[in-house]
PDB file of C-alpha atoms in Angstrom:
ATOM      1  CA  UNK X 151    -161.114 -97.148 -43.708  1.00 96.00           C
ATOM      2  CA  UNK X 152    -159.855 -94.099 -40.924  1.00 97.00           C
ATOM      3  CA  UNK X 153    -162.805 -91.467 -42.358  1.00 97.00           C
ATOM      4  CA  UNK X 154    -164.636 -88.452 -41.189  1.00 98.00           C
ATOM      5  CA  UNK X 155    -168.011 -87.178 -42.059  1.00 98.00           C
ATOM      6  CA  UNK X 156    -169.379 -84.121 -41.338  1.00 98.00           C
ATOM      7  CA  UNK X 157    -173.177 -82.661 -41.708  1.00 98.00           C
ATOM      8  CA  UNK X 158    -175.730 -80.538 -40.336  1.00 98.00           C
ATOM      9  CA  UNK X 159    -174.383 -77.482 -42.187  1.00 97.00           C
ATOM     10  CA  UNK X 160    -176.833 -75.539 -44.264  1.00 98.00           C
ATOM     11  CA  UNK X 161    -178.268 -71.704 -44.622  1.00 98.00           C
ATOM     12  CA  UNK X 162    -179.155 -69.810 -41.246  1.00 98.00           C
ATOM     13  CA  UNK X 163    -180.254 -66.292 -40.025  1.00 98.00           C
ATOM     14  CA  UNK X 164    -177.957 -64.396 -38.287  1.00 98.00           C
ATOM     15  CA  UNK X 165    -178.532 -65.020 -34.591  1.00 98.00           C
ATOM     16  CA  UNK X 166    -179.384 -67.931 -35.021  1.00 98.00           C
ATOM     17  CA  UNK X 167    -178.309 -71.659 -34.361  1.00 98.00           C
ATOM     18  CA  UNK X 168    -176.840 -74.662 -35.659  1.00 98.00           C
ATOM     19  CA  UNK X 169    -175.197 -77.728 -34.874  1.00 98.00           C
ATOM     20  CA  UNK X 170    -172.917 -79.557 -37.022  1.00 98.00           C
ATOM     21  CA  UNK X 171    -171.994 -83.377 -36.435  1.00 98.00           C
ATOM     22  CA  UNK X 172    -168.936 -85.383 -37.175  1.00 98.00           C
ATOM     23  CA  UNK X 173    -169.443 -89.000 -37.557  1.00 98.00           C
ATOM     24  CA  UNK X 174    -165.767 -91.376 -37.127  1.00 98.00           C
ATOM     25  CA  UNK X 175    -165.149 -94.628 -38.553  1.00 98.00           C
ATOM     26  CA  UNK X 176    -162.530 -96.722 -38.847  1.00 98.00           C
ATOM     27  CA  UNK X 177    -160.686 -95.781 -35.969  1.00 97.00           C
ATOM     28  CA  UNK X 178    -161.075 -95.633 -32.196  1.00 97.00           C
ATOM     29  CA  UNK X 179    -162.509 -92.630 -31.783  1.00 98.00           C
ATOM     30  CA  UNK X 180    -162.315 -92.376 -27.840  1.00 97.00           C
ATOM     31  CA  UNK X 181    -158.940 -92.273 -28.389  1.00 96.00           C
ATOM     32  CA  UNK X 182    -158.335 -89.247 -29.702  1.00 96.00           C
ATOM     33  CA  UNK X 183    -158.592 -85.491 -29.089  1.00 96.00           C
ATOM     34  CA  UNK X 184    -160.868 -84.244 -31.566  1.00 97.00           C
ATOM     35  CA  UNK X 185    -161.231 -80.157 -33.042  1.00 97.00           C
ATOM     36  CA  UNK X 186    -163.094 -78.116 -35.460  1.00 98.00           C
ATOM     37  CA  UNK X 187    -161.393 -75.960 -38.095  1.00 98.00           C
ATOM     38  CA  UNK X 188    -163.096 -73.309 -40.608  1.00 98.00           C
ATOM     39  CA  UNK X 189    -162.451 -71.681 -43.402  1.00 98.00           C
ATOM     40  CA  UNK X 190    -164.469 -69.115 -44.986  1.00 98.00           C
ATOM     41  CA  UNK X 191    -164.689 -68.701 -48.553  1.00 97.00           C
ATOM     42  CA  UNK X 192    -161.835 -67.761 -50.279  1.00 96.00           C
ATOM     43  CA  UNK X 193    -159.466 -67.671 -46.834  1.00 98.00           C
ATOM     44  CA  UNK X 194    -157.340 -69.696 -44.793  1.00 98.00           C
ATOM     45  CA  UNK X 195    -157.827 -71.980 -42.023  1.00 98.00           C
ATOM     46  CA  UNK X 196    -158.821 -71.151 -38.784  1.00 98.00           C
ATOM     47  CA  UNK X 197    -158.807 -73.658 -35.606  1.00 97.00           C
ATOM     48  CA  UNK X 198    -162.023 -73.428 -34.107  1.00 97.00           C
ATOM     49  CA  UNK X 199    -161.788 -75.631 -30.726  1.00 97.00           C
ATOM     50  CA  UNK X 200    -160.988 -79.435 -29.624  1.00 96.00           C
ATOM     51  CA  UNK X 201    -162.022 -82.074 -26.959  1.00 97.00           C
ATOM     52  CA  UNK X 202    -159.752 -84.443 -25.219  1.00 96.00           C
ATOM     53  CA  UNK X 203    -161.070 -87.965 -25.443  1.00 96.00           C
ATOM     54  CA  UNK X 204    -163.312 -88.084 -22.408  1.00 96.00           C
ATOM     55  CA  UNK X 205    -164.902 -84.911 -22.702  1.00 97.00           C
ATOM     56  CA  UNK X 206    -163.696 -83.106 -19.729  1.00 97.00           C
ATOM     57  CA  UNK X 207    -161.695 -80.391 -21.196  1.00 96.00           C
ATOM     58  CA  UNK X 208    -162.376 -78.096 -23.919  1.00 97.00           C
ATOM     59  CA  UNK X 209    -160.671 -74.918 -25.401  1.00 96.00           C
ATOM     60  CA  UNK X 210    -161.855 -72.351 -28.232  1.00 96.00           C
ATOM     61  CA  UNK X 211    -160.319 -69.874 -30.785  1.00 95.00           C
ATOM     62  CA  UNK X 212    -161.309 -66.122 -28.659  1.00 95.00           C
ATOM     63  CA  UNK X 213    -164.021 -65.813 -31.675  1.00 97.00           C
ATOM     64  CA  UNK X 214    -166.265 -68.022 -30.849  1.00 98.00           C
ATOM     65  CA  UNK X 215    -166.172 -68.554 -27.151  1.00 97.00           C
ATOM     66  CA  UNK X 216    -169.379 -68.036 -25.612  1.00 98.00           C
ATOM     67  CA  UNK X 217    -171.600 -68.925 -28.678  1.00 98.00           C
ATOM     68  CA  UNK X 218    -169.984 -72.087 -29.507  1.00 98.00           C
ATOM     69  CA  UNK X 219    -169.871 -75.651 -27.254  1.00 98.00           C
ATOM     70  CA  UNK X 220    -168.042 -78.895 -28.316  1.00 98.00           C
ATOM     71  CA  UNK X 221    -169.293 -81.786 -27.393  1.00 98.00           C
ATOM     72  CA  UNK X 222    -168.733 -85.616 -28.076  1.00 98.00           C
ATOM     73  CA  UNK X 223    -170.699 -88.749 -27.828  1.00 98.00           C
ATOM     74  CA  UNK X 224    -167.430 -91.853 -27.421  1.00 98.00           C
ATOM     75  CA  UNK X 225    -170.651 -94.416 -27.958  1.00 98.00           C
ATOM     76  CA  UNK X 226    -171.622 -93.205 -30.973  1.00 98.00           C
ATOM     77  CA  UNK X 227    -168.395 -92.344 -32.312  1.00 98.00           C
ATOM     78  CA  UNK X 228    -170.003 -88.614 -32.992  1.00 98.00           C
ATOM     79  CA  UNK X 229    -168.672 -85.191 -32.743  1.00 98.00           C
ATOM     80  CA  UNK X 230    -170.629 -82.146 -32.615  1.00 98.00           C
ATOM     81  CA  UNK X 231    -170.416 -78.157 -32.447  1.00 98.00           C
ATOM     82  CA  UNK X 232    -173.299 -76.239 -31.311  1.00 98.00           C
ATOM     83  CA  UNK X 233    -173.257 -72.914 -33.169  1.00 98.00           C
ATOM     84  CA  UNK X 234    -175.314 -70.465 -31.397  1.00 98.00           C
ATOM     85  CA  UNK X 235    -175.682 -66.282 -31.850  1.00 98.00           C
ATOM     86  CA  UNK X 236    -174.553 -67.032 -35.473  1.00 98.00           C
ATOM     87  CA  UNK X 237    -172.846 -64.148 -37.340  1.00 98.00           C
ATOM     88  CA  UNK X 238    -172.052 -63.437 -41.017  1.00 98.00           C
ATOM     89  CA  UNK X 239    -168.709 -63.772 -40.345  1.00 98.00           C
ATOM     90  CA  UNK X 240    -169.067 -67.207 -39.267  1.00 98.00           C
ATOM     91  CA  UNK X 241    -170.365 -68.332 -42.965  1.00 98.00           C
ATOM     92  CA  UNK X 242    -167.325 -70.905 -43.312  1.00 98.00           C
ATOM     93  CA  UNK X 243    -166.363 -74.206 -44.618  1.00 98.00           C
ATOM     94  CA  UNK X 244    -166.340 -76.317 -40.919  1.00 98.00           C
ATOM     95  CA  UNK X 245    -164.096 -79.361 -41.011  1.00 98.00           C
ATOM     96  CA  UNK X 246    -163.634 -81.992 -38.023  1.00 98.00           C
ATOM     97  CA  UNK X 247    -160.327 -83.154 -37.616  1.00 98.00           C
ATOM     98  CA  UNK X 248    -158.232 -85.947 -35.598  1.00 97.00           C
ATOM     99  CA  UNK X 249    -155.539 -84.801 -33.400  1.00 95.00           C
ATOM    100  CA  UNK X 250    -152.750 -87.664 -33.639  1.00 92.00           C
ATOM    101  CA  UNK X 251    -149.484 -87.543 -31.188  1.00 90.00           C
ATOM    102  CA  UNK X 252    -146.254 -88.969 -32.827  1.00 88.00           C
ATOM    103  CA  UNK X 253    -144.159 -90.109 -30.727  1.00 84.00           C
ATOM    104  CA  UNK X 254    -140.630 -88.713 -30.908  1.00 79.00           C
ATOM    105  CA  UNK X 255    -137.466 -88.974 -28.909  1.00 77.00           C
ATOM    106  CA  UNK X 256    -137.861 -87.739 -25.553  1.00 73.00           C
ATOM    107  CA  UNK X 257    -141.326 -86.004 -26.632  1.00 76.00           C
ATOM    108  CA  UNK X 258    -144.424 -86.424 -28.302  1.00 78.00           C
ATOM    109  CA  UNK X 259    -145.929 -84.200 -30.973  1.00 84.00           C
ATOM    110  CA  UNK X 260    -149.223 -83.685 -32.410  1.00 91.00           C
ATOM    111  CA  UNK X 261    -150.487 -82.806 -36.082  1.00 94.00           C
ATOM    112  CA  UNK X 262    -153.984 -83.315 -37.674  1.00 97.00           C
ATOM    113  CA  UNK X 263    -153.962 -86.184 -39.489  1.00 97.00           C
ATOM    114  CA  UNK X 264    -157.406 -86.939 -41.008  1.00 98.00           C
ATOM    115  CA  UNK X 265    -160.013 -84.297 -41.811  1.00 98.00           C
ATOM    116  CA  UNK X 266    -163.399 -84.564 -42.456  1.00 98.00           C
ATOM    117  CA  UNK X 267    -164.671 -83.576 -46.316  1.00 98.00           C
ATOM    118  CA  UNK X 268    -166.373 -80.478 -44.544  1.00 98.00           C
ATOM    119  CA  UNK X 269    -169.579 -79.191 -44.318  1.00 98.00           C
ATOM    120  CA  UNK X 270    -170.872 -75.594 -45.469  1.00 98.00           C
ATOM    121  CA  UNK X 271    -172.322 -73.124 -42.658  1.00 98.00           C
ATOM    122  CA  UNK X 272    -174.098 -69.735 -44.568  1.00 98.00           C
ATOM    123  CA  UNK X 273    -174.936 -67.466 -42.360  1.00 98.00           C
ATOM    124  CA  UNK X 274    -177.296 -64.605 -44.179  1.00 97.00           C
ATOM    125  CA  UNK X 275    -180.751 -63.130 -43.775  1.00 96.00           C
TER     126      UNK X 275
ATOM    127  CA  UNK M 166    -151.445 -65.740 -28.871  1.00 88.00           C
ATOM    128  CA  UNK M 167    -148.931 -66.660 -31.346  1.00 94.00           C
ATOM    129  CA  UNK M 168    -149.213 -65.476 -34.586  1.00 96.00           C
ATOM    130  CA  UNK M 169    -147.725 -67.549 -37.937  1.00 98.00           C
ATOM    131  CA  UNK M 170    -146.522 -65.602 -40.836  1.00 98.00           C
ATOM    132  CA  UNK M 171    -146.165 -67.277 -44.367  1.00 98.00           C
ATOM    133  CA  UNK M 172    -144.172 -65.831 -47.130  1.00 98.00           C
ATOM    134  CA  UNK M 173    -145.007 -65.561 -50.442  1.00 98.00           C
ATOM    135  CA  UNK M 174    -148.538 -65.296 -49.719  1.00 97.00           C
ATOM    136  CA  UNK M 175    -148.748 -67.134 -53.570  1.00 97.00           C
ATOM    137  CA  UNK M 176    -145.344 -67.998 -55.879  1.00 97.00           C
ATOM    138  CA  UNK M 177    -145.713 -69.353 -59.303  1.00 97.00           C
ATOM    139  CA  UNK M 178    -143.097 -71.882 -60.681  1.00 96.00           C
ATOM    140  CA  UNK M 179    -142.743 -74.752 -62.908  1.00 96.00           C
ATOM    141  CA  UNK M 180    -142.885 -78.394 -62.917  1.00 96.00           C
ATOM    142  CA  UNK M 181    -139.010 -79.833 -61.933  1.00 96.00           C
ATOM    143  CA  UNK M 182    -138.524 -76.347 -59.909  1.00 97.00           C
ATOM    144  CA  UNK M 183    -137.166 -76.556 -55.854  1.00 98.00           C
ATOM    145  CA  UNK M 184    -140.052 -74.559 -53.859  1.00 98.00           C
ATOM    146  CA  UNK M 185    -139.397 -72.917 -50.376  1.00 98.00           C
ATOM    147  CA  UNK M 186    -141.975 -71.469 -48.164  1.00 98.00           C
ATOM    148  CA  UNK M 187    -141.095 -69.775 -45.233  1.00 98.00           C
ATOM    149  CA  UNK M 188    -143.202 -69.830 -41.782  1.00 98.00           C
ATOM    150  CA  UNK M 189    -142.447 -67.521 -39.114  1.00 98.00           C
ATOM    151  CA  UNK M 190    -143.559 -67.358 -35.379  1.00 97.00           C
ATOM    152  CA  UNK M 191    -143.906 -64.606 -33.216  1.00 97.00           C
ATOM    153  CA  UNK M 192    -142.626 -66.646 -30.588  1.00 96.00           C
ATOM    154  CA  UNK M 193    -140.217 -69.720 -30.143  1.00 95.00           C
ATOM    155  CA  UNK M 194    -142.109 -72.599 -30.509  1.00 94.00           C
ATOM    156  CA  UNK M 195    -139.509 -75.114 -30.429  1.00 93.00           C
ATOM    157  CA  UNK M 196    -140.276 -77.662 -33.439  1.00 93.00           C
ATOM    158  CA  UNK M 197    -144.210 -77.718 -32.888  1.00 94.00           C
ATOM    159  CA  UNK M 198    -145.462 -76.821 -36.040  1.00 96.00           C
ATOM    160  CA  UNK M 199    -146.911 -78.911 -38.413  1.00 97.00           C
ATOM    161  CA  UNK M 200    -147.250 -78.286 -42.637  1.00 98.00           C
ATOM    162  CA  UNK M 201    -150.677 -79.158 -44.696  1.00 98.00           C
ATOM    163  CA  UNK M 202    -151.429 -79.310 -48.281  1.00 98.00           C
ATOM    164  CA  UNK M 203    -154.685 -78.080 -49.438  1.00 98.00           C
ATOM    165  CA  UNK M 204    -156.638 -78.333 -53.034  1.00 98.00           C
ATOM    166  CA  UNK M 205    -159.208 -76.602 -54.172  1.00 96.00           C
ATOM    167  CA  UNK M 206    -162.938 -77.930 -52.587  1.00 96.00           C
ATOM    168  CA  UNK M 207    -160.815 -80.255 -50.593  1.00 98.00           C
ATOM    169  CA  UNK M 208    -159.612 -80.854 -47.110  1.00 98.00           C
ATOM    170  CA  UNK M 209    -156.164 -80.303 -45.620  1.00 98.00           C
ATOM    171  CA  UNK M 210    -153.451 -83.215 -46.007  1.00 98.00           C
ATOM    172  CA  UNK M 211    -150.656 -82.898 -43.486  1.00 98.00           C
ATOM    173  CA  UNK M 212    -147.549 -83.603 -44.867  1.00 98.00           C
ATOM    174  CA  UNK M 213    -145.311 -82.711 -42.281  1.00 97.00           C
ATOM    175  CA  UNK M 214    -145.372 -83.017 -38.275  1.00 96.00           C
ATOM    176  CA  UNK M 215    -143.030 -82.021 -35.981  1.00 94.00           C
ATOM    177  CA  UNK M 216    -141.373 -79.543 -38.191  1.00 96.00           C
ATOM    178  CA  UNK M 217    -139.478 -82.110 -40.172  1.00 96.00           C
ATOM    179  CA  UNK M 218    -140.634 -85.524 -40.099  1.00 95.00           C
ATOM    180  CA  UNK M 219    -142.484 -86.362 -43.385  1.00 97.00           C
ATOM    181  CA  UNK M 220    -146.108 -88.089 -42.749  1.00 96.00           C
ATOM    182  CA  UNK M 221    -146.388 -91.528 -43.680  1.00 96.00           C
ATOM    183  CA  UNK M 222    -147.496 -91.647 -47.394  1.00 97.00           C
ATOM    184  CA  UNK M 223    -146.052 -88.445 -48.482  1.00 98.00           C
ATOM    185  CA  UNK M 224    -143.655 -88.302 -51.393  1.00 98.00           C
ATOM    186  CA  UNK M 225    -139.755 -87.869 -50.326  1.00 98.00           C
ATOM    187  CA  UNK M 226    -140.351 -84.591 -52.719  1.00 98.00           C
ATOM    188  CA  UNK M 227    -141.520 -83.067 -49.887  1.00 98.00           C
ATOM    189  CA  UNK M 228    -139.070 -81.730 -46.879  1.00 98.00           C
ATOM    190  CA  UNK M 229    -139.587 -79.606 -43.626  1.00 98.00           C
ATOM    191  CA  UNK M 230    -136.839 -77.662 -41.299  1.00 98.00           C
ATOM    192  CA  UNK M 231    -136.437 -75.538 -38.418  1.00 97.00           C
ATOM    193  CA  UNK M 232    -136.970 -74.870 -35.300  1.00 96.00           C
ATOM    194  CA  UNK M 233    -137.716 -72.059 -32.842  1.00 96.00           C
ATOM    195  CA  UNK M 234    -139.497 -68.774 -34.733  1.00 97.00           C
ATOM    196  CA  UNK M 235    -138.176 -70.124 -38.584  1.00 98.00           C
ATOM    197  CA  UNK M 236    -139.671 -72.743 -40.508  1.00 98.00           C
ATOM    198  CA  UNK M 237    -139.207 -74.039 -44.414  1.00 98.00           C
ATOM    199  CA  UNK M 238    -141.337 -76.554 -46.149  1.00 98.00           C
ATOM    200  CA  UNK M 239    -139.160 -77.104 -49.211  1.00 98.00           C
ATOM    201  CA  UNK M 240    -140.640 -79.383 -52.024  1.00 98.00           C
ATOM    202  CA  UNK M 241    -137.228 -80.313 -54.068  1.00 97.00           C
ATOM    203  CA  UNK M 242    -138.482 -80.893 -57.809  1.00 97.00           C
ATOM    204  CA  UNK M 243    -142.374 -79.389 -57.860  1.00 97.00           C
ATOM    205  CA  UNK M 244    -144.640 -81.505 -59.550  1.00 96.00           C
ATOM    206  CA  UNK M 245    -148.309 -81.373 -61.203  1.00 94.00           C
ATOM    207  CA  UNK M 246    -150.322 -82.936 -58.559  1.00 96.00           C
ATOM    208  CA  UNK M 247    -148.480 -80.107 -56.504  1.00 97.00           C
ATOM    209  CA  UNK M 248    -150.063 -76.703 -57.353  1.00 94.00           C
ATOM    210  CA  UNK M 249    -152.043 -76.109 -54.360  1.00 97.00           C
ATOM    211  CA  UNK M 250    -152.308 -74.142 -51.225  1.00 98.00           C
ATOM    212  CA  UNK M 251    -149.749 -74.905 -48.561  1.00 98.00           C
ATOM    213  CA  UNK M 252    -150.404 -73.777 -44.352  1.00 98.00           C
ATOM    214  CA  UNK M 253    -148.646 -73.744 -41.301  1.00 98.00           C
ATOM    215  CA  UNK M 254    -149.877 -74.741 -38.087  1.00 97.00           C
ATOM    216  CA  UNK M 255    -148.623 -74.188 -34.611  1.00 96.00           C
ATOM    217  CA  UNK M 256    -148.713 -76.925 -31.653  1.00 92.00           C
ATOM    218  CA  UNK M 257    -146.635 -74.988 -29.312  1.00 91.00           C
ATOM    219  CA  UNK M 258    -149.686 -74.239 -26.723  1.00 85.00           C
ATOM    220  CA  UNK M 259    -151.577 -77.847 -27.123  1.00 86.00           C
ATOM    221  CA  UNK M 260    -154.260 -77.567 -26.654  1.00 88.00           C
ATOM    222  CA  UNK M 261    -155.132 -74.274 -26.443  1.00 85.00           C
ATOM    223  CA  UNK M 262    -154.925 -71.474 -29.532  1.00 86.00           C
ATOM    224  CA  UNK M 263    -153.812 -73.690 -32.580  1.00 92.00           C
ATOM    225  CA  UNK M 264    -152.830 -71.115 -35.479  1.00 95.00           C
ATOM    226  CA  UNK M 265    -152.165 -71.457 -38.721  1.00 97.00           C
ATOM    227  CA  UNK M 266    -149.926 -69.771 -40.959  1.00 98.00           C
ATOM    228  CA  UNK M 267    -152.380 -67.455 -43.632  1.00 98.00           C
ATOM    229  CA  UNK M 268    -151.382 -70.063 -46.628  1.00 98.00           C
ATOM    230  CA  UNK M 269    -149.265 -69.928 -49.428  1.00 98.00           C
ATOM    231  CA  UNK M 270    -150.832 -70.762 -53.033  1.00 98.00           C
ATOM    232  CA  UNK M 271    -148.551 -72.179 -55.438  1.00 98.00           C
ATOM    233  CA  UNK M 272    -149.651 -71.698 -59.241  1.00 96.00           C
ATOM    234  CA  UNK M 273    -147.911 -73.049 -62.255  1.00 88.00           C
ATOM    235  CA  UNK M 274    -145.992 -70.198 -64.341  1.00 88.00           C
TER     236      UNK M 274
END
């Protein structure tokens, strides 16, 4: 079974740090770009950043560049996100998600198709 | 950045009714834009790629069109399992700055 699980999420103090991990089964994860996306309580989603397969590039959402880093480990399957400087505003629902590319005629799109269930990130003193 | 703008931010209908939801760009982004269905204390489900081509799984029920700034998810004959929030996302920059729409929440009337 294709399945995301995330965890590390919990209650922190703001300024501090977290990280959050994303474990992939069922698929091969090397393969894939992967990305974070948030949603605080009782809002939308937000894209948070993504990883090409091997690592080497890496883009964020303006919000969180500086304090967060994405990282992957292709051996053991893993995702993370390294939360640092932690604000209130961060306190959000974090998801990992797969980036799939269809191919279509002449082109290729992509889309998230699986998510993770999503782990909880408070961020309060 | 590009911005996605969903309208009706909520709608309420009944079971059997057609359902449109409009998502707008603030730039042409060709047919890059993908549409998600989301339940309460759950995860997205995409349901539509590419603007219009209908993710493997999801019911026929379920429709997407456009292309450039305009966007419709249509859902022809709303069912129970259906009342749920419903986003927008933009692939037009990939990788960089993937938006979403702000969501629209369907409710039964």
């Amino acid at each position: 079974e294709v399945q995301l699980v995330e965890s590390g999420g919990g209650l922190v103090q703001p300024g501090g740090s977290l990280r959050l991990s994303c474990a992939a089964s069922g698929f091969t994860f090397s393969s894939y770009w992967m990305s974070w996306v948030r949603q605080a309580p009782g809002k939308g989603l937000e894209w948070v950043a993504n990883i090409k397969q091997d690592g080497s590039e890496k883009y964020y959402v303006d919000s969180v560049k500086g304090r967060f880093t994405i990282s992957r480990d292709n051996a053991k399957n893993s995702l993370y996100l390294q939360m640092n400087s932690l604000r209130a505003e961060d306190t959000a629902v974090y998801y990992c998600a797969r980036a799939f590319v269809y191919p279509i005629v002449g082109a290729s799109q992509e889309a998230f198709d699986i998510w993770g269930q999503g782990t909880m990130v408070t961020v309060s003193s | 950045a590009i911005q996605l703008t969903q309208s009706p931010s909520s709608l309420s209908a009944s079971v059997g009714d057609r359902v449109t939801i409009t998502c707008r760009a603030s730039q042409g982004i060709s047919s890059a834009l993908a549409w998600y269905q989301q339940k309460p204390g759950k995860a997205p489900k995409l349901l539509i790629y590419d603007a219009s081509s209908l993710e493997s799984g999801v019911p026929s029920r379920f429709s997407g069109s456009g292309s450039g700034t305009d966007f419709t998810l249509t859902i022809s004959s709303l069912q129970p399992e259906d009342f749920a929030t419903y986003y927008c996302q933009q692939f037009n920059n990939y990788p960089h700055s993937l938006t979403f729409g702000g969501g629209t929440k369907v409710e039964i009337k």
